[in-house]
PDB file of C-alpha atoms and ligand atoms in Angstrom:
ATOM      1  CA  MET J   1     -24.756  33.917   3.612  1.00 94.00           C
ATOM      2  CA  ILE J   2     -28.106  35.474   3.480  1.00 98.00           C
ATOM      3  CA  ASP J   3     -27.013  38.687   5.008  1.00 98.00           C
ATOM      4  CA  GLU J   4     -24.632  38.826   1.914  1.00 97.00           C
ATOM      5  CA  LEU J   5     -27.390  38.437  -0.510  1.00 98.00           C
ATOM      6  CA  LEU J   6     -29.026  40.969   1.049  1.00 98.00           C
ATOM      7  CA  ASP J   7     -25.937  43.711   0.678  1.00 97.00           C
ATOM      8  CA  PHE J   8     -26.157  42.235  -2.730  1.00 98.00           C
ATOM      9  CA  ASN J   9     -29.627  43.235  -2.965  1.00 98.00           C
ATOM     10  CA  ARG J  10     -29.234  46.800  -1.559  1.00 97.00           C
ATOM     11  CA  SER J  11     -27.282  47.941  -4.760  1.00 97.00           C
ATOM     12  CA  PHE J  12     -28.730  45.876  -7.385  1.00 98.00           C
ATOM     13  CA  VAL J  13     -31.950  48.125  -6.556  1.00 98.00           C
ATOM     14  CA  GLU J  14     -29.871  51.153  -6.203  1.00 98.00           C
ATOM     15  CA  GLN J  15     -28.267  50.744  -9.687  1.00 98.00           C
ATOM     16  CA  LYS J  16     -31.637  49.815 -11.033  1.00 98.00           C
ATOM     17  CA  GLY J  17     -30.215  46.126 -11.876  1.00 98.00           C
ATOM     18  CA  TYR J  18     -34.063  45.024 -12.523  1.00 97.00           C
ATOM     19  CA  GLU J  19     -34.260  46.918 -15.289  1.00 97.00           C
ATOM     20  CA  PRO J  20     -33.800  43.636 -17.974  1.00 96.00           C
ATOM     21  CA  TYR J  21     -36.355  41.869 -16.196  1.00 97.00           C
ATOM     22  CA  LEU J  22     -39.144  43.780 -16.400  1.00 97.00           C
ATOM     23  CA  THR J  23     -42.501  41.758 -17.764  1.00 96.00           C
ATOM     24  CA  THR J  24     -45.566  40.844 -16.570  1.00 95.00           C
ATOM     25  CA  LYS J  25     -46.880  38.296 -14.081  1.00 94.00           C
ATOM     26  CA  TYR J  26     -48.541  36.377 -17.249  1.00 96.00           C
ATOM     27  CA  PRO J  27     -46.391  34.142 -18.969  1.00 96.00           C
ATOM     28  CA  ASP J  28     -45.594  35.361 -22.785  1.00 97.00           C
ATOM     29  CA  LYS J  29     -45.072  31.694 -24.030  1.00 98.00           C
ATOM     30  CA  ARG J  30     -48.402  30.485 -22.182  1.00 98.00           C
ATOM     31  CA  ILE J  31     -46.312  27.615 -20.841  1.00 98.00           C
ATOM     32  CA  ALA J  32     -45.829  26.109 -17.320  1.00 98.00           C
ATOM     33  CA  ILE J  33     -43.013  24.063 -16.340  1.00 98.00           C
ATOM     34  CA  VAL J  34     -42.940  21.823 -13.258  1.00 98.00           C
ATOM     35  CA  THR J  35     -39.162  20.674 -12.463  1.00 98.00           C
ATOM     36  CA  CYS J  36     -37.053  20.193  -9.748  1.00 98.00           C
ATOM     37  CA  MET J  37     -35.454  22.254  -7.222  1.00 97.00           C
ATOM     38  CA  ASP J  38     -31.645  20.970  -7.895  1.00 97.00           C
ATOM     39  CA  THR J  39     -29.305  23.735  -8.143  1.00 97.00           C
ATOM     40  CA  ARG J  40     -27.857  22.555 -11.053  1.00 98.00           C
ATOM     41  CA  LEU J  41     -31.058  23.510 -13.342  1.00 98.00           C
ATOM     42  CA  VAL J  42     -31.753  26.772 -11.472  1.00 97.00           C
ATOM     43  CA  GLU J  43     -30.151  29.059 -14.639  1.00 97.00           C
ATOM     44  CA  LEU J  44     -28.909  25.782 -16.915  1.00 98.00           C
ATOM     45  CA  LEU J  45     -33.120  25.246 -17.725  1.00 98.00           C
ATOM     46  CA  LEU J  46     -33.702  28.161 -18.972  1.00 98.00           C
ATOM     47  CA  ALA J  47     -30.489  28.794 -20.555  1.00 98.00           C
ATOM     48  CA  ALA J  48     -31.145  25.395 -22.440  1.00 98.00           C
ATOM     49  CA  LEU J  49     -34.484  25.937 -24.117  1.00 98.00           C
ATOM     50  CA  GLY J  50     -33.817  29.836 -24.743  1.00 98.00           C
ATOM     51  CA  LEU J  51     -36.386  31.336 -22.384  1.00 98.00           C
ATOM     52  CA  LYS J  52     -36.239  34.598 -19.768  1.00 97.00           C
ATOM     53  CA  ASN J  53     -37.976  36.157 -17.202  1.00 97.00           C
ATOM     54  CA  GLY J  54     -41.685  36.642 -18.264  1.00 97.00           C
ATOM     55  CA  ASP J  55     -41.655  33.672 -20.628  1.00 98.00           C
ATOM     56  CA  VAL J  56     -43.028  31.064 -18.220  1.00 98.00           C
ATOM     57  CA  LYS J  57     -44.772  29.975 -14.699  1.00 98.00           C
ATOM     58  CA  MET J  58     -41.909  27.982 -13.255  1.00 98.00           C
ATOM     59  CA  ILE J  59     -43.106  25.368 -10.498  1.00 98.00           C
ATOM     60  CA  LYS J  60     -40.551  23.568  -8.551  1.00 98.00           C
ATOM     61  CA  ASN J  61     -40.077  20.956  -6.001  1.00 96.00           C
ATOM     62  CA  ALA J  62     -37.886  17.910  -5.098  1.00 95.00           C
ATOM     63  CA  GLY J  63     -38.099  15.545  -7.917  1.00 95.00           C
ATOM     64  CA  GLY J  64     -40.223  17.834  -9.948  1.00 96.00           C
ATOM     65  CA  VAL J  65     -43.232  15.585  -9.260  1.00 95.00           C
ATOM     66  CA  ILE J  66     -46.591  16.022  -8.638  1.00 95.00           C
ATOM     67  CA  THR J  67     -47.101  13.810  -5.736  1.00 89.00           C
ATOM     68  CA  HIS J  68     -50.721  14.718  -4.789  1.00 91.00           C
ATOM     69  CA  PRO J  69     -53.312  15.439  -7.569  1.00 94.00           C
ATOM     70  CA  PHE J  70     -54.856  18.388  -4.544  1.00 96.00           C
ATOM     71  CA  GLY J  71     -51.101  19.242  -3.207  1.00 94.00           C
ATOM     72  CA  SER J  72     -49.541  22.656  -3.984  1.00 96.00           C
ATOM     73  CA  ALA J  73     -47.648  21.932  -7.126  1.00 97.00           C
ATOM     74  CA  MET J  74     -51.273  20.878  -8.623  1.00 98.00           C
ATOM     75  CA  ARG J  75     -52.763  24.170  -7.167  1.00 98.00           C
ATOM     76  CA  SER J  76     -50.121  26.174  -8.405  1.00 98.00           C
ATOM     77  CA  LEU J  77     -50.837  24.260 -12.133  1.00 98.00           C
ATOM     78  CA  MET J  78     -54.989  25.579 -11.552  1.00 98.00           C
ATOM     79  CA  VAL J  79     -53.994  28.822 -11.173  1.00 98.00           C
ATOM     80  CA  ALA J  80     -51.411  28.920 -13.828  1.00 98.00           C
ATOM     81  CA  ILE J  81     -54.712  27.632 -16.508  1.00 98.00           C
ATOM     82  CA  TYR J  82     -56.977  29.460 -15.096  1.00 98.00           C
ATOM     83  CA  GLU J  83     -55.849  32.858 -13.898  1.00 97.00           C
ATOM     84  CA  LEU J  84     -52.567  32.986 -16.036  1.00 97.00           C
ATOM     85  CA  GLY J  85     -53.456  31.744 -19.579  1.00 97.00           C
ATOM     86  CA  VAL J  86     -51.477  28.722 -19.575  1.00 98.00           C
ATOM     87  CA  GLU J  87     -52.060  26.301 -22.581  1.00 98.00           C
ATOM     88  CA  GLU J  88     -48.847  24.272 -22.649  1.00 98.00           C
ATOM     89  CA  ILE J  89     -47.274  22.582 -19.687  1.00 98.00           C
ATOM     90  CA  MET J  90     -43.581  20.909 -19.253  1.00 98.00           C
ATOM     91  CA  ILE J  91     -43.039  18.324 -16.822  1.00 98.00           C
ATOM     92  CA  ILE J  92     -39.427  18.303 -16.261  1.00 98.00           C
ATOM     93  CA  GLY J  93     -37.188  15.293 -14.920  1.00 97.00           C
ATOM     94  CA  HIS J  94     -33.617  15.489 -15.190  1.00 98.00           C
ATOM     95  CA  THR J  95     -30.722  12.683 -14.914  1.00 96.00           C
ATOM     96  CA  ASP J  96     -29.146  12.131 -11.282  1.00 95.00           C
ATOM     97  CA  CYS J  97     -31.663  13.574  -9.464  1.00 95.00           C
ATOM     98  CA  GLY J  98     -31.283  13.648  -5.771  1.00 91.00           C
ATOM     99  CA  ALA J  99     -35.124  12.601  -5.096  1.00 90.00           C
ATOM    100  CA  GLN J 100     -34.427   9.284  -7.065  1.00 87.00           C
ATOM    101  CA  HIS J 101     -33.473   6.338  -4.765  1.00 81.00           C
ATOM    102  CA  LEU J 102     -34.739   8.657  -1.960  1.00 86.00           C
ATOM    103  CA  ASN J 103     -34.794   6.706   1.057  1.00 88.00           C
ATOM    104  CA  TYR J 104     -36.598   7.086   3.658  1.00 91.00           C
ATOM    105  CA  GLU J 105     -35.563   4.930   6.446  1.00 91.00           C
ATOM    106  CA  ASP J 106     -32.421   7.242   5.945  1.00 92.00           C
ATOM    107  CA  MET J 107     -34.365  10.449   6.255  1.00 93.00           C
ATOM    108  CA  LEU J 108     -36.007   8.928   9.267  1.00 93.00           C
ATOM    109  CA  GLU J 109     -32.273   8.181  10.500  1.00 94.00           C
ATOM    110  CA  HIS J 110     -31.599  11.989   9.686  1.00 95.00           C
ATOM    111  CA  MET J 111     -34.605  13.234  11.752  1.00 95.00           C
ATOM    112  CA  ARG J 112     -33.945  11.649  14.690  1.00 95.00           C
ATOM    113  CA  GLU J 113     -30.241  12.723  14.925  1.00 96.00           C
ATOM    114  CA  ARG J 114     -31.656  16.349  14.639  1.00 97.00           C
ATOM    115  CA  GLY J 115     -33.655  15.972  17.577  1.00 96.00           C
ATOM    116  CA  ILE J 116     -37.464  14.807  16.182  1.00 96.00           C
ATOM    117  CA  SER J 117     -38.596  12.696  18.571  1.00 95.00           C
ATOM    118  CA  GLN J 118     -40.476   9.533  18.261  1.00 93.00           C
ATOM    119  CA  ASP J 119     -43.838  11.032  19.964  1.00 94.00           C
ATOM    120  CA  HIS J 120     -44.058  13.522  17.015  1.00 93.00           C
ATOM    121  CA  LEU J 121     -43.348  10.746  14.621  1.00 92.00           C
ATOM    122  CA  ASP J 122     -46.156   8.956  15.774  1.00 91.00           C
ATOM    123  CA  MET J 123     -47.943  11.640  16.118  1.00 92.00           C
ATOM    124  CA  ILE J 124     -47.928  12.733  12.290  1.00 91.00           C
ATOM    125  CA  GLU J 125     -48.902   8.633  11.531  1.00 86.00           C
ATOM    126  CA  TYR J 126     -51.927   9.073  14.052  1.00 89.00           C
ATOM    127  CA  CYS J 127     -53.111  12.315  12.205  1.00 89.00           C
ATOM    128  CA  ASN J 128     -53.162   9.571   8.522  1.00 86.00           C
ATOM    129  CA  VAL J 129     -50.154  11.021   6.901  1.00 87.00           C
ATOM    130  CA  ASP J 130     -48.226   8.295   5.534  1.00 89.00           C
ATOM    131  CA  LEU J 131     -44.881   9.304   5.873  1.00 90.00           C
ATOM    132  CA  ARG J 132     -43.041   6.599   4.033  1.00 89.00           C
ATOM    133  CA  THR J 133     -45.252   7.762   1.033  1.00 87.00           C
ATOM    134  CA  TRP J 134     -44.499  11.466   1.357  1.00 88.00           C
ATOM    135  CA  LEU J 135     -40.683  11.215   1.960  1.00 89.00           C
ATOM    136  CA  SER J 136     -39.666   8.387  -0.544  1.00 87.00           C
ATOM    137  CA  GLY J 137     -38.481   8.951  -3.708  1.00 86.00           C
ATOM    138  CA  PHE J 138     -38.731   7.045  -7.467  1.00 88.00           C
ATOM    139  CA  ASP J 139     -36.738   4.539  -8.758  1.00 86.00           C
ATOM    140  CA  ASN J 140     -37.043   5.613 -12.373  1.00 91.00           C
ATOM    141  CA  GLY J 141     -36.984   9.241 -13.327  1.00 93.00           C
ATOM    142  CA  GLU J 142     -38.955   8.358 -17.032  1.00 95.00           C
ATOM    143  CA  ASP J 143     -41.762   6.438 -14.826  1.00 95.00           C
ATOM    144  CA  ALA J 144     -42.009   9.712 -12.326  1.00 95.00           C
ATOM    145  CA  VAL J 145     -42.417  12.147 -15.149  1.00 97.00           C
ATOM    146  CA  ARG J 146     -44.857   9.561 -16.680  1.00 97.00           C
ATOM    147  CA  ARG J 147     -46.930   9.371 -13.610  1.00 96.00           C
ATOM    148  CA  SER J 148     -47.083  13.508 -13.053  1.00 97.00           C
ATOM    149  CA  VAL J 149     -48.271  14.078 -16.920  1.00 98.00           C
ATOM    150  CA  HIS J 150     -50.785  11.403 -16.237  1.00 97.00           C
ATOM    151  CA  LEU J 151     -52.117  13.047 -13.210  1.00 97.00           C
ATOM    152  CA  VAL J 152     -52.381  16.231 -14.995  1.00 97.00           C
ATOM    153  CA  LYS J 153     -53.828  15.056 -18.110  1.00 96.00           C
ATOM    154  CA  HIS J 154     -56.665  13.324 -16.262  1.00 96.00           C
ATOM    155  CA  HIS J 155     -57.139  15.401 -13.372  1.00 97.00           C
ATOM    156  CA  PRO J 156     -60.899  16.353 -13.062  1.00 97.00           C
ATOM    157  CA  LEU J 157     -60.034  20.102 -12.892  1.00 98.00           C
ATOM    158  CA  VAL J 158     -57.885  20.333 -15.995  1.00 97.00           C
ATOM    159  CA  PRO J 159     -60.237  21.096 -19.010  1.00 97.00           C
ATOM    160  CA  GLN J 160     -59.522  18.326 -21.527  1.00 92.00           C
ATOM    161  CA  GLU J 161     -59.564  21.114 -24.365  1.00 95.00           C
ATOM    162  CA  GLY J 162     -56.927  23.768 -25.182  1.00 96.00           C
ATOM    163  CA  ILE J 163     -54.388  21.751 -22.323  1.00 98.00           C
ATOM    164  CA  THR J 164     -51.277  20.143 -23.761  1.00 97.00           C
ATOM    165  CA  VAL J 165     -48.971  18.235 -21.165  1.00 98.00           C
ATOM    166  CA  ARG J 166     -46.009  16.605 -22.087  1.00 98.00           C
ATOM    167  CA  GLY J 167     -42.964  14.983 -20.100  1.00 98.00           C
ATOM    168  CA  PHE J 168     -39.075  14.966 -20.295  1.00 98.00           C
ATOM    169  CA  ILE J 169     -36.039  14.659 -19.327  1.00 98.00           C
ATOM    170  CA  ILE J 170     -33.378  17.248 -18.948  1.00 98.00           C
ATOM    171  CA  ASN J 171     -29.567  16.578 -18.714  1.00 98.00           C
ATOM    172  CA  SER J 172     -28.117  18.117 -15.650  1.00 98.00           C
ATOM    173  CA  VAL J 173     -24.769  18.468 -17.521  1.00 98.00           C
ATOM    174  CA  THR J 174     -25.208  19.363 -21.112  1.00 98.00           C
ATOM    175  CA  GLY J 175     -28.724  20.643 -20.649  1.00 98.00           C
ATOM    176  CA  GLU J 176     -30.079  18.067 -23.169  1.00 98.00           C
ATOM    177  CA  VAL J 177     -33.924  17.567 -23.071  1.00 98.00           C
ATOM    178  CA  SER J 178     -35.405  14.395 -24.580  1.00 98.00           C
ATOM    179  CA  GLU J 179     -39.244  13.654 -24.637  1.00 98.00           C
ATOM    180  CA  VAL J 180     -40.703  10.697 -22.155  1.00 97.00           C
ATOM    181  CA  LYS J 181     -42.025   8.479 -24.431  1.00 91.00           C
ATOM    182  CA  ASP J 182     -45.266   6.784 -23.888  1.00 87.00           C
ATOM    183  CA  CYS J 183     -46.825   9.420 -21.613  1.00 88.00           C
ATOM    184  CA  ASP J 184     -50.600   9.728 -21.596  1.00 86.00           C
TER     185      ASP J 184
HETATM  186 ZN1   ZN N   1     -33.811  16.581  -8.934  1.00 57.39          ZN
END
C-alpha cells in the first residue's frame, strides 16, 4: 500500500500538484486545533470549518485529548503558541470516537496475541508507567474535551493573557460542530 502512495507521489511532484498548497509554516488564522486521528475527520474537519492548507496548526492523536501536561500534544501547543503565533486553541472531540470506551483489558489481550510477553509488560510497570491509565479511553466525549480544555487553560506555561481555549464536538458524519458547554 505504501509503495502505491510513493508511485502516486512521483507524478504528483512532477506535475507540480503541490502548487495549490503553497503556504508558510505560520497559521494564517492563528488557530491551533487538537483533534482525533479518526479517518472520517481527515478531510471532513477542514471542509466543515472552511479551512485550507496554511490556515491552522493541526495536532492529532487517538481521541483528540491532552492526556499529559508535559506530553507531546501539549508540547506541540507550546510551539504553536510561542513560535508560530497561535492565539486561539480549539479542542475538537467527535461523535462515535474509537477512543471512547477503549478497553485496557482488551488491548492487553491483543498485545499478548501479537507476541508481547508478560516480562515486557511487567518491566514497563516496573518503570512506573501505569499502562491502564495510559491506554484507557474515556466514557464521555464532552467530559474528555472539558478535561483537555481545563488542562490547557490552567497550564503553568500557557500565558493567561492573549490565548483563548474552547472545546467542541464535531459530528463524524455531518461535520456539524457544537461547542461544549461549561468548559473552564
Ligand atoms: Zn476519535
